[in-house]
Short mmCIF file of C-alpha atoms and ligand atoms in Angstrom, two decimals:
data_model
loop_
_atom_site.label_atom_id
_atom_site.label_comp_id
_atom_site.label_asym_id
_atom_site.label_seq_id
_atom_site.Cartn_x
_atom_site.Cartn_y
_atom_site.Cartn_z
CA MET A 1 48.28 -17.92 -20.53
CA ASN A 2 48.92 -19.12 -23.74
CA THR A 3 52.54 -18.07 -25.28
CA GLU A 4 50.74 -17.37 -28.53
CA SER A 5 49.07 -14.40 -26.58
CA ALA A 6 52.40 -12.84 -25.59
CA GLU A 7 52.94 -11.20 -28.85
CA ILE A 8 51.96 -7.61 -27.41
CA ILE A 9 54.02 -6.72 -24.32
CA ASP A 10 53.15 -3.78 -21.89
CA LEU A 11 56.75 -2.47 -21.26
CA GLU A 12 54.99 0.25 -18.79
CA SER A 13 55.42 -2.67 -16.11
CA TYR A 14 58.78 -3.60 -17.04
CA ASP A 15 61.13 -3.44 -13.94
CA ARG A 16 64.62 -3.61 -15.13
CA GLU A 17 66.19 -4.35 -11.63
CA LYS A 18 63.94 -7.03 -10.61
CA THR A 19 64.49 -8.81 -14.17
CA LYS A 20 68.11 -8.38 -13.57
CA GLU A 21 67.83 -9.90 -10.13
CA LEU A 22 65.67 -12.91 -11.46
CA LEU A 23 68.09 -13.46 -14.32
CA GLY A 24 70.97 -14.05 -11.70
CA GLN A 25 68.91 -16.57 -9.93
CA LEU A 26 67.77 -18.55 -12.99
CA GLY A 27 71.32 -18.64 -14.58
CA GLY A 28 71.74 -20.09 -17.92
CA ASP A 29 73.10 -16.63 -19.48
CA VAL A 30 69.94 -16.14 -21.56
CA SER A 31 70.47 -12.44 -22.23
CA SER A 32 73.08 -13.32 -24.71
CA CYS A 33 70.26 -14.85 -26.69
CA PHE A 34 70.22 -13.43 -30.42
CA MET A 35 67.25 -14.97 -31.46
CA CYS A 36 68.29 -17.36 -34.07
CA ARG A 37 65.50 -19.77 -33.22
CA THR A 38 67.82 -22.84 -33.29
CA CYS A 39 66.24 -23.79 -29.80
CA THR A 40 62.66 -24.00 -31.00
CA ALA A 41 63.60 -25.53 -34.31
CA SER A 42 65.28 -28.39 -32.24
CA CYS A 43 62.61 -28.88 -29.74
CA PRO A 44 60.41 -32.02 -29.83
CA ILE A 45 57.88 -30.68 -27.76
CA SER A 46 57.52 -27.48 -29.94
CA VAL A 47 56.66 -29.77 -32.79
CA VAL A 48 53.85 -31.56 -31.09
CA ASP A 49 52.56 -28.61 -28.91
CA SER A 50 52.40 -24.98 -30.42
CA ARG A 51 51.82 -23.71 -26.91
CA PHE A 52 55.55 -24.61 -25.85
CA ASN A 53 58.49 -22.66 -27.52
CA PRO A 54 61.64 -22.02 -25.76
CA LEU A 55 62.52 -18.84 -27.65
CA ARG A 56 59.37 -17.34 -26.42
CA ILE A 57 59.75 -18.34 -22.74
CA ILE A 58 63.43 -16.78 -22.89
CA ARG A 59 62.00 -13.71 -24.29
CA MET A 60 59.01 -13.18 -21.99
CA ILE A 61 61.52 -13.52 -18.87
CA LEU A 62 63.81 -11.12 -20.69
CA TYR A 63 61.00 -8.71 -20.84
CA GLY A 64 60.07 -9.27 -17.22
CA LEU A 65 56.95 -11.46 -17.75
CA ILE A 66 58.04 -13.78 -15.17
CA ASP A 67 54.65 -14.33 -13.34
CA GLU A 68 52.94 -15.14 -16.78
CA VAL A 69 55.57 -17.88 -17.21
CA LEU A 70 55.75 -19.27 -13.72
CA SER A 71 52.06 -19.45 -13.38
CA SER A 72 51.75 -21.04 -16.93
CA ASP A 73 51.17 -24.62 -17.69
CA PHE A 74 53.20 -24.66 -20.66
CA VAL A 75 56.74 -24.36 -18.58
CA TRP A 76 56.04 -27.75 -17.44
CA LEU A 77 56.15 -29.29 -21.00
CA CYS A 78 59.81 -29.31 -21.35
CA SER A 79 61.08 -32.82 -21.31
CA SER A 80 64.67 -31.89 -20.61
CA CYS A 81 66.12 -33.55 -23.55
CA TYR A 82 68.95 -31.01 -23.92
CA SER A 83 68.48 -30.68 -27.76
CA CYS A 84 68.22 -27.06 -27.42
CA GLN A 85 71.26 -26.56 -24.96
CA GLU A 86 73.46 -28.61 -27.17
CA ARG A 87 72.78 -26.58 -30.13
CA CYS A 88 72.57 -23.21 -29.18
CA PRO A 89 75.35 -21.39 -30.96
CA GLN A 90 75.62 -19.04 -27.89
CA GLY A 91 76.15 -21.83 -25.37
CA ILE A 92 73.12 -20.88 -23.43
CA ARG A 93 71.94 -23.53 -20.94
CA ILE A 94 68.59 -23.59 -22.15
CA THR A 95 67.57 -26.78 -20.50
CA ASP A 96 69.02 -25.69 -17.20
CA PHE A 97 67.20 -22.49 -17.32
CA MET A 98 63.75 -24.47 -17.96
CA THR A 99 64.66 -26.62 -15.03
CA ASN A 100 65.26 -23.57 -12.78
CA LEU A 101 62.03 -22.01 -13.99
CA LYS A 102 60.08 -25.13 -12.82
CA ASN A 103 61.99 -25.20 -9.45
CA MET A 104 60.92 -21.75 -9.07
CA ALA A 105 57.20 -22.18 -9.97
CA VAL A 106 57.17 -24.57 -7.26
CA GLN A 107 58.91 -22.36 -4.51
CA GLN A 108 56.10 -19.60 -5.57
CA GLY A 109 53.21 -22.14 -5.19
CA TYR A 110 52.47 -22.35 -8.99
CA ALA A 111 53.16 -26.20 -9.25
CA PRO A 112 50.45 -28.02 -10.96
CA ALA A 113 48.06 -30.33 -9.00
CA GLY A 114 49.75 -33.62 -10.50
CA VAL A 115 53.29 -32.44 -9.48
CA LYS A 116 52.21 -31.33 -6.08
CA ALA A 117 50.51 -34.87 -5.52
CA GLN A 118 53.73 -36.35 -6.62
CA MET A 119 55.66 -34.40 -4.26
CA ASP A 120 53.49 -35.38 -1.27
CA ILE A 121 53.94 -39.10 -2.02
CA ILE A 122 57.60 -38.76 -2.20
CA ARG A 123 57.76 -36.85 1.09
CA ASP A 124 55.30 -39.45 2.90
CA ALA A 125 56.27 -42.76 1.14
CA GLY A 126 59.94 -42.16 -0.05
CA ARG A 127 58.92 -43.18 -3.51
CA ILE A 128 57.12 -42.22 -6.68
CA TYR A 129 54.49 -44.82 -6.14
CA PRO A 130 53.51 -45.73 -2.70
CA LEU A 131 53.64 -49.42 -1.71
CA ASP A 132 51.16 -51.18 0.53
CA ASP A 133 50.61 -54.79 1.64
CA PHE A 134 48.57 -55.78 -1.33
CA ASP A 135 51.82 -54.82 -3.40
CA ASN A 136 53.90 -57.10 -1.00
CA LYS A 137 51.57 -59.94 -1.55
CA LYS A 138 51.97 -59.76 -5.26
CA ARG A 139 55.69 -59.38 -4.61
CA ALA A 140 55.76 -62.60 -2.27
CA LYS A 141 53.71 -64.48 -5.08
CA ALA A 142 56.46 -63.68 -7.71
CA GLY A 143 59.00 -64.73 -5.24
CA LEU A 144 60.26 -61.21 -4.40
CA PRO A 145 61.11 -59.99 -0.92
CA SER A 146 58.85 -57.79 0.90
CA LEU A 147 59.58 -53.90 0.97
CA PRO A 148 58.93 -51.46 3.39
CA THR A 149 55.61 -49.55 3.05
CA SER A 150 57.23 -46.30 4.24
CA CYS A 151 60.63 -44.75 4.13
CA ASP A 152 61.66 -42.32 6.88
CA VAL A 153 65.12 -41.64 5.32
CA VAL A 154 63.65 -39.45 2.46
CA LYS A 155 61.34 -37.67 5.05
CA LYS A 156 64.39 -36.80 7.10
CA LEU A 157 66.46 -35.56 4.05
CA LEU A 158 63.58 -33.51 3.11
CA GLU A 159 63.18 -32.02 6.95
S1 SF4 B 1 69.44 -21.33 -29.91
FE1 SF4 B 1 70.22 -19.70 -28.27
S2 SF4 B 1 70.80 -17.87 -29.44
FE2 SF4 B 1 69.27 -19.00 -30.53
S3 SF4 B 1 67.27 -18.29 -30.00
FE3 SF4 B 1 67.56 -20.08 -28.82
S4 SF4 B 1 68.68 -19.40 -26.81
FE4 SF4 B 1 68.84 -17.64 -28.30
S1 SF4 B 2 65.28 -29.46 -23.19
FE1 SF4 B 2 63.14 -28.73 -23.19
S2 SF4 B 2 63.25 -26.68 -24.35
FE2 SF4 B 2 65.03 -27.84 -24.87
S3 SF4 B 2 64.82 -29.02 -26.73
FE3 SF4 B 2 64.06 -30.33 -25.13
S4 SF4 B 2 61.94 -30.21 -24.54
FE4 SF4 B 2 62.51 -28.33 -25.99
#
């Protein structure tokens, strides 16, 4: 769903208790937002991609549109630069809120394929990029020591 298509909201489906519970889980105190738009004006991603708008995401959550946000691709566009969080006059922890949204999306099975693939690599190899014998040969040529191709410590930590 594109954030631009969220202009009309069907409040028939609004569940006050569910939204309240969710806001508690997400943190960030977003309910004190008074819509000054400083966050969106400060956001470098909003400048280059109109699908991403932190104020709109906050309003969508406040209106109970959690599934629309979690299943979207735009929630992943936040670069965690903290510009919005540092400038919000209400002291809302917007960046932390965006990070919590991503974590919740993963927990609910909404992570995009690329993020899932990277999670699998970290779980199996203990690194963002897996190493193999070919990499170690290149390291040897460069005079670097060989590195283990698997990392059980990370696997154990994740378990
Ligand atoms: S800067 Fe803070 S108060 Fe202003 S719109 Fe964004 S979240 Fe709301
Ligand atoms: S932390 Fe995310 S939402 Fe906030 S300004 Fe940076 S990219 Fe935009």
